[in-house]
């Protein structure tokens, strides 16, 4: 008997490990009827306010994390809801804790967080430097975008 790895309804096959023939039916398949995740809010940038808020979020992150850059980088105090405050001078640790109240500013934080995380994954370090560079790129890109 031949073994057919494709589970097509109505096709019989033999499993060589169990040596039993079994007929597949359509009851073995389930199709998920759950709706796909949809965006909670959609923002349009007709007047430039969405871009400005996104830029504000990026500015806040770069200002906070930029102080930890270099050999004379300063410390940042992190206060969690529970437990004692932590004093750190690592940009990656600070970046993980940043959460802003404004959703558009928080999108800017997430963009910069993604840049820092990818740099840290690939190089093992340089999270703070990539955030400062991303801030510069986004700032200049927004300036060019607002001109046109």
N, CA and C of each residue as an Amber inpcrd file, in Angstrom:
protein
   444
   0.8290000  -1.1800000   0.0000000   0.0000000   0.0000000   0.0000000
   0.8740000   1.2440000   0.0000000   0.4000000   2.2670000  -0.6580000
   1.1670000   3.5040000  -0.7720000   0.7280000   4.4890000   0.3040000
   1.6430000   5.3450000   0.6820000   1.3650000   6.3730000   1.6850000
   1.1430000   7.7000000   0.9820000   0.0150000   8.3300000   1.2520000
  -0.3020000   9.6230000   0.6520000  -0.2970000  10.6920000   1.7440000
   0.6880000  11.6070000   1.7490000   0.7690000  12.5930000   2.8170000
  -0.2560000  13.7220000   2.7210000  -0.9450000  13.8650000   1.5990000
  -1.8760000  14.9840000   1.4690000  -3.2350000  14.6130000   2.0540000
  -3.6860000  15.3530000   3.0610000  -4.9620000  15.0350000   3.6970000
  -6.1380000  15.6670000   2.9600000  -6.5020000  15.1100000   1.8130000
  -7.6100000  15.6170000   1.0220000  -8.8550000  14.8290000   1.4130000
  -9.9770000  15.5000000   1.6810000 -11.1890000  14.7840000   2.0770000
 -11.5970000  13.7540000   1.0360000 -11.9680000  12.5760000   1.5270000
 -12.4150000  11.5150000   0.6390000 -11.3010000  10.6420000   0.0980000
 -10.0570000  10.9170000   0.3950000  -8.9190000  10.1340000  -0.0790000
  -8.4680000   9.2250000   1.0600000  -8.2750000   7.9640000   0.7640000
  -7.7870000   7.0520000   1.7950000  -6.2830000   6.9160000   1.6570000
  -5.6230000   6.7100000   2.7750000  -4.1820000   6.5310000   2.7500000
  -3.7890000   5.5560000   3.8460000  -2.5810000   5.0520000   3.7460000
  -2.0680000   4.1300000   4.7440000  -0.9380000   4.8040000   5.4830000
  -1.0120000   4.7940000   6.7750000   0.0480000   5.3230000   7.6150000
   1.0220000   4.1850000   7.8760000   2.2780000   4.2900000   7.4390000
   3.2040000   3.1740000   7.5840000   3.5420000   2.8650000   9.0410000
   3.4340000   3.8160000   9.9230000   3.7680000   3.5300000  11.3200000
   2.6390000   2.7990000  12.0270000   1.3870000   3.0570000  11.6380000
   0.2600000   2.3890000  12.2820000  -0.2750000   1.2390000  11.4490000
   0.0690000   1.2260000  10.1920000  -0.3830000   0.2440000   9.2050000
  -1.8920000   0.0730000   9.2400000  -2.6100000   1.1580000   9.3530000
  -4.0640000   1.1410000   9.2840000  -4.4970000   2.0890000   8.1730000
  -5.5000000   1.6980000   7.4460000  -6.0460000   2.5600000   6.4120000
  -7.2150000   3.3230000   7.0070000  -7.2670000   4.5990000   6.7210000
  -8.3480000   5.3970000   7.2860000  -8.8400000   6.3780000   6.2350000
 -10.1020000   6.6370000   6.2540000 -10.7040000   7.5620000   5.3030000
 -10.8720000   8.9100000   5.9930000 -10.3630000   9.9550000   5.3260000
 -10.4990000  11.3000000   5.8650000 -11.8430000  11.8760000   5.4570000
 -12.4370000  12.5960000   6.3410000 -13.6940000  13.2580000   6.0130000
 -13.5420000  14.7520000   6.2430000 -14.5150000  15.4850000   5.7800000
 -14.4400000  16.9360000   5.9240000 -14.6150000  17.3750000   7.3740000
 -15.0460000  16.4770000   8.2550000 -15.2130000  16.8500000   9.6600000
 -13.8680000  17.0470000  10.3520000 -12.7800000  16.6190000   9.7350000
 -11.4590000  16.7920000  10.3200000 -10.9370000  18.2130000  10.1330000
 -11.5920000  18.9780000   9.2960000 -11.1330000  20.3190000   9.0020000
 -12.0920000  21.3300000   9.6100000 -11.5390000  22.3620000  10.1840000
 -12.3790000  23.4330000  10.7140000 -11.8900000  24.7540000  10.1350000
 -12.8120000  25.5630000   9.7610000 -12.4900000  26.8740000   9.2260000
 -12.8670000  27.9000000  10.2800000 -11.9260000  28.7120000  10.6370000
 -12.1590000  29.7140000  11.6680000 -13.0220000  30.8330000  11.1090000
 -14.0970000  31.1220000  11.7870000 -15.0040000  32.1950000  11.3790000
 -14.7650000  33.4650000  12.1890000 -13.6530000  33.5160000  12.9340000
 -13.3730000  34.6810000  13.7540000 -13.0090000  35.8580000  12.8580000
 -13.5030000  37.0390000  13.1980000 -13.1240000  38.2090000  12.3930000
 -11.6650000  38.5630000  12.6210000 -11.0730000  39.1210000  11.6120000
  -9.6830000  39.5440000  11.7300000  -9.5970000  40.7780000  12.6150000
  -8.4330000  40.9550000  13.2170000  -8.2280000  42.1220000  14.0690000
  -8.2580000  43.3840000  13.2180000  -8.9690000  44.3520000  13.6900000
  -9.0910000  45.5990000  12.9510000  -8.5100000  46.7240000  13.7930000
  -8.0710000  47.7590000  13.1380000  -7.5020000  48.9040000  13.8370000
  -8.5820000  49.5740000  14.6760000  -8.1890000  50.0140000  15.8530000
  -9.1490000  50.6660000  16.7300000  -9.4720000  52.0710000  16.2410000
  -8.4600000  52.7660000  15.8160000  -8.6560000  54.1300000  15.3490000
  -7.8190000  54.3510000  14.0960000  -8.3570000  55.1190000  13.1880000
  -7.6470000  55.4580000  11.9600000  -7.4810000  56.9730000  11.9380000
  -6.2610000  57.4230000  11.6980000  -5.9670000  58.8510000  11.6810000
  -5.5690000  59.2610000  10.2750000  -6.1060000  60.3700000   9.8440000
  -5.7370000  60.9300000   8.5590000  -4.9180000  62.1820000   8.8030000
  -3.9900000  62.4310000   7.9300000  -3.0430000  63.5170000   8.1260000
  -3.3590000  64.6820000   7.1880000  -4.6110000  65.1390000   7.1940000
  -4.9860000  66.2330000   6.2990000  -4.3170000  67.5460000   6.6880000
  -4.2490000  67.8130000   7.9820000  -3.6940000  69.0880000   8.4290000
  -2.2930000  68.9570000   9.0200000  -1.7200000  67.7790000   9.0100000
  -0.3700000  67.5830000   9.5300000  -0.3080000  67.3090000  11.0150000
  -1.4590000  67.2360000  11.6860000  -1.4440000  67.0410000  13.1380000
  -0.9820000  65.6360000  13.5180000  -1.3270000  64.6330000  12.7220000
  -0.9050000  63.2640000  13.0370000   0.6080000  63.1340000  12.9360000
   1.1920000  63.7330000  11.9240000   2.6440000  63.6880000  11.7690000
   3.3390000  64.4180000  12.9060000   2.7750000  65.5340000  13.3320000
   3.3730000  66.2920000  14.4310000   3.3270000  65.5060000  15.7380000
   2.2160000  64.8080000  15.9840000   2.1190000  64.0130000  17.2130000
   3.0770000  62.8290000  17.1700000   3.1760000  62.1830000  16.0180000
   4.1270000  61.0830000  15.8720000   5.5440000  61.5860000  16.1130000
   5.8630000  62.7530000  15.5550000   7.1770000  63.3610000  15.7510000
   7.4070000  63.6940000  17.2200000   6.3740000  64.1410000  17.9210000
   6.4960000  64.4510000  19.3460000   6.8480000  63.2010000  20.1410000
   6.2260000  62.0710000  19.8000000   6.5560000  60.8150000  20.4740000
   7.9910000  60.3980000  20.2380000   8.4580000  60.5400000  19.0130000
   9.8470000  60.2030000  18.6890000  10.8000000  61.1420000  19.4230000
  10.4510000  62.4260000  19.4950000  11.2830000  63.3980000  20.2130000
  11.4050000  63.0430000  21.6910000  10.2950000  62.6640000  22.3010000
  10.3150000  62.3160000  23.7260000  11.2150000  61.1180000  23.9920000
  11.1170000  60.1070000  23.1300000  11.9570000  58.9150000  23.3110000
  13.4250000  59.2610000  23.1260000  13.7360000  59.9990000  22.0740000
  15.1360000  60.3330000  21.7940000  15.7190000  61.2040000  22.8920000
  14.9200000  62.1080000  23.4400000  15.4040000  62.9660000  24.5200000
  15.6930000  62.1510000  25.7750000  14.8270000  61.2020000  26.0620000
  14.9970000  60.3880000  27.2620000  16.1450000  59.3980000  27.1260000
  16.2540000  58.7650000  25.9770000  17.2680000  57.7280000  25.7980000
  18.6040000  58.3170000  25.3720000  18.5910000  59.4580000  24.7230000
  19.8320000  60.0820000  24.2710000  20.7860000  60.4260000  25.3980000
  20.2600000  60.6570000  26.6010000  21.1370000  61.0040000  27.7300000
  21.9700000  59.8140000  28.1900000  21.5750000  58.6020000  27.8140000
  22.3380000  57.4160000  28.2270000  23.4530000  57.0800000  27.2520000
  23.5790000  57.8270000  26.1630000  24.5470000  57.5120000  25.1140000
  25.9610000  57.9110000  25.5150000  26.8910000  57.0610000  25.1790000
  28.3090000  57.3820000  25.3440000  28.8960000  56.9600000  26.6750000
  30.2110000  57.1560000  26.8120000  30.8880000  56.7440000  28.0430000
  30.5010000  57.5930000  29.2510000  30.0450000  58.8050000  29.0130000
  29.6050000  59.6530000  30.1230000  28.0870000  59.7830000  30.1290000
  27.4110000  58.7280000  29.6930000  25.9510000  58.7400000  29.6780000
  25.3880000  58.8160000  31.0870000  24.3090000  59.5460000  31.2140000
  23.7010000  59.7310000  32.5250000  22.6970000  58.6230000  32.8220000
  22.3290000  58.5280000  34.0770000  21.3860000  57.5140000  34.5280000
  19.9540000  58.0000000  34.3560000  19.0520000  57.0320000  34.2690000
  17.6220000  57.2970000  34.1870000  16.9540000  56.4820000  35.2830000
  16.0040000  57.0820000  35.9890000  15.2770000  56.3860000  37.0480000
  13.9560000  55.8890000  36.4720000  13.7130000  54.5820000  36.6190000
  12.4720000  53.9690000  36.1530000  11.6190000  53.6100000  37.3580000
  10.3790000  54.0570000  37.3680000   9.4640000  53.7220000  38.4520000
   8.3640000  52.8340000  37.8900000   8.2950000  51.6040000  38.3740000
   7.2310000  50.6910000  37.9880000   6.0460000  50.8750000  38.9220000
   4.9070000  50.2790000  38.5540000   3.7360000  50.3670000  39.4190000
   3.9980000  49.6830000  40.7540000   4.7210000  48.5820000  40.7010000
   5.0120000  47.8260000  41.9140000   6.5170000  47.6920000  42.0600000
   6.9900000  47.7320000  43.2690000   8.4070000  47.5430000  43.5210000
   9.1680000  48.8480000  43.5830000  10.4200000  48.7320000  43.9520000
  11.2450000  49.9390000  44.0890000  11.6640000  50.4830000  42.7200000
  12.0420000  51.7490000  42.6630000  12.5270000  52.3120000  41.3920000
  13.8830000  51.7230000  41.0180000  14.1670000  51.7280000  39.7220000
  15.4450000  51.2170000  39.2160000  16.2210000  52.3660000  38.5990000
  17.5190000  52.3600000  38.8240000  18.4040000  53.3420000  38.2000000
  19.2080000  52.6050000  37.1410000  19.0230000  52.9950000  35.8810000
  19.6830000  52.3090000  34.7680000  20.3300000  53.3400000  33.8530000
  21.3090000  52.8940000  33.0980000  21.9070000  53.7510000  32.0680000
  22.0060000  52.9980000  30.7410000  21.1120000  52.0560000  30.5500000
  21.0570000  51.2600000  29.3360000  19.8400000  51.7000000  28.5230000
  20.0560000  52.0930000  27.2920000  18.9740000  52.5830000  26.4480000
  17.9100000  51.5440000  26.1770000  18.3210000  50.2980000  26.0220000
  17.3540000  49.2450000  25.7290000  16.3950000  49.0320000  26.8960000
  16.9130000  49.0410000  28.1050000  16.0730000  48.8600000  29.2870000
  15.0850000  50.0110000  29.4270000  15.5440000  51.2150000  29.1870000
  14.6670000  52.3850000  29.2630000  13.6070000  52.3130000  28.1700000
  14.0090000  51.9050000  26.9800000  13.0980000  51.8540000  25.8440000
  11.9360000  50.8930000  26.0820000  12.2050000  49.7780000  26.7280000
  11.1520000  48.7990000  26.9980000  10.0970000  49.3410000  27.9540000
  10.4560000  50.2990000  28.7870000   9.5440000  50.8060000  29.8120000
   8.7220000  52.0120000  29.3710000   9.0370000  52.5970000  28.2290000
   8.3520000  53.8270000  27.8110000   6.9820000  53.4930000  27.2390000
   5.9780000  54.1470000  27.7670000   4.6090000  54.0300000  27.2710000
   3.9600000  55.4030000  27.4420000   3.5270000  56.0120000  26.3540000
   2.9190000  57.3390000  26.4080000   1.3980000  57.2230000  26.3830000
   0.7290000  58.2460000  26.9000000  -0.7310000  58.2150000  26.9760000
  -1.3870000  58.4780000  25.6250000  -0.8430000  59.3760000  24.8530000
  -1.4220000  59.7060000  23.5520000  -1.1290000  58.5740000  22.5700000
  -2.1630000  58.0020000  21.9270000  -1.9230000  56.8650000  21.0310000
  -1.0520000  57.2010000  19.8230000  -1.1630000  58.4050000  19.2850000
  -0.3240000  58.7640000  18.1370000   1.1300000  58.9420000  18.5430000
   1.3670000  59.5390000  19.6940000   2.7370000  59.6570000  20.1830000
   3.3020000  58.2740000  20.4820000   2.4490000  57.3900000  20.9460000
   2.8910000  56.0310000  21.2460000   3.2720000  55.2720000  19.9750000
   2.6790000  55.6160000  18.8410000   3.0810000  55.0130000  17.5640000
   4.5190000  55.3950000  17.2480000   4.8760000  56.6480000  17.5020000
   6.2640000  57.0800000  17.3200000   7.2110000  56.3110000  18.2140000
   6.7840000  56.0570000  19.4520000   7.5980000  55.2630000  20.3810000
   7.7910000  53.8570000  19.8350000   6.7360000  53.2700000  19.3030000
   6.8250000  51.9010000  18.7810000   7.7370000  51.8250000  17.5610000
   7.7070000  52.8460000  16.7120000   8.6060000  52.8620000  15.5520000
  10.0660000  52.8750000  15.9860000  10.3740000  53.7310000  16.9390000
  11.7490000  53.8350000  17.4160000  12.1320000  52.5770000  18.1930000
  11.1840000  52.0220000  18.9420000  11.4460000  50.7890000  19.6870000
  11.8050000  49.6500000  18.7290000  11.1170000  49.5960000  17.5990000
  11.4080000  48.5640000  16.6080000  12.8150000  48.7360000  16.0300000
  13.2060000  49.9580000  15.7580000  14.5570000  50.2110000  15.2350000
  15.6120000  49.7930000  16.2480000  15.4010000  50.1390000  17.5070000
  16.3560000  49.7640000  18.5520000  16.4230000  48.2670000  18.7700000
  15.2730000  47.6040000  18.7270000  15.2430000  46.1570000  18.9470000
  15.9420000  45.4110000  17.8160000  15.7280000  45.8430000  16.5810000
  16.3880000  45.1730000  15.4520000  17.8970000  45.3590000  15.4990000
  18.3400000  46.5490000  15.8620000  19.7790000  46.7810000  15.9860000
  20.3630000  45.9150000  17.0830000  19.6650000  45.8380000  18.1960000
  20.1500000  45.0390000  19.3150000  20.1770000  43.5540000  18.9620000
  19.1910000  43.0820000  18.2010000  19.1650000  41.6740000  17.7970000
  20.3050000  41.3430000  16.8400000  20.5630000  42.2300000  15.8820000
  21.5860000  41.9500000  14.8770000  23.0030000  42.1810000  15.3850000
  23.2140000  43.2730000  16.1120000  24.5680000  43.6360000  16.5270000
  24.8630000  43.2870000  17.9770000  23.8230000  43.1120000  18.7860000
  24.0320000  42.8200000  20.1930000  24.1730000  44.0570000  21.0490000
  24.2960000  45.2120000  20.4370000  24.4330000  46.4770000  21.1530000
  24.1100000  47.5980000  20.1710000  24.1360000  48.8180000  20.6280000
  23.9070000  49.9490000  19.7380000  22.4720000  50.4060000  19.6870000
  21.6750000  49.9730000  20.6410000  20.2640000  50.3550000  20.6730000
  20.1140000  51.8670000  20.7980000  20.8450000  52.4720000  21.7100000
  20.7410000  53.9160000  21.9320000  21.1930000  54.6920000  20.7020000
  22.2720000  54.2640000  20.0870000  22.7720000  54.9440000  18.8920000
  21.7590000  54.8720000  17.7590000  21.1480000  53.7070000  17.5630000
  20.1680000  53.5770000  16.4820000  18.9300000  54.4250000  16.7520000
  18.5770000  54.6180000  18.0160000  17.4280000  55.4580000  18.3420000
  17.7320000  56.9180000  18.0340000  18.9270000  57.3600000  18.3780000
  19.3150000  58.7410000  18.0830000  19.3770000  58.9580000  16.5680000
  19.9000000  57.9820000  15.8280000  19.9340000  58.0860000  14.3630000
  18.5280000  58.0700000  13.7690000  17.6720000  57.1880000  14.2770000
  16.2910000  57.1310000  13.7850000  15.5710000  58.4470000  14.0570000
  15.8390000  59.0410000  15.2000000  15.2410000  60.3430000  15.5190000
  15.6600000  61.3890000  14.4950000  16.9300000  61.4230000  14.1540000
  17.4060000  62.3760000  13.1530000  16.7890000  62.1380000  11.7920000
  16.6980000  60.8720000  11.3900000  16.1080000  60.5490000  10.0890000
  14.6310000  60.9240000  10.0350000  13.9020000  60.6060000  11.0870000
  12.4720000  60.9180000  11.1100000  12.2550000  62.4260000  11.1470000
  13.0620000  63.1280000  11.9250000  12.9300000  64.5860000  12.0140000
  13.1500000  65.2390000  10.6570000  14.1980000  64.8500000   9.9680000
  14.4730000  65.4340000   8.6480000  13.4380000  64.9920000   7.6220000
  12.9680000  63.7540000   7.7170000  11.9310000  63.2850000   6.8020000
  10.6260000  64.0380000   6.9680000  10.2770000  64.3470000   8.2060000
   9.0570000  65.1130000   8.4640000   9.2020000  66.5310000   7.9330000
  10.3930000  67.1120000   8.0610000  10.6140000  68.4620000   7.5250000
  10.3990000  68.4810000   6.0160000  10.9320000  67.4900000   5.3280000
  10.7800000  67.4170000   3.8720000   9.3220000  67.1790000   3.5170000
   8.6520000  66.3280000   4.2640000   7.2500000  66.0070000   3.9870000
   6.3530000  67.2280000   4.1830000   6.6380000  68.0360000   5.1960000
   5.8140000  69.2150000   5.4580000   6.0110000  70.3070000   4.4170000
   7.1570000  70.2930000   3.7320000   7.4060000  71.2820000   2.6830000
   6.5220000  71.0060000   1.4740000   6.3620000  69.7270000   1.1230000
   5.5980000  69.3640000  -0.0740000   4.1470000  69.2760000   0.2020000
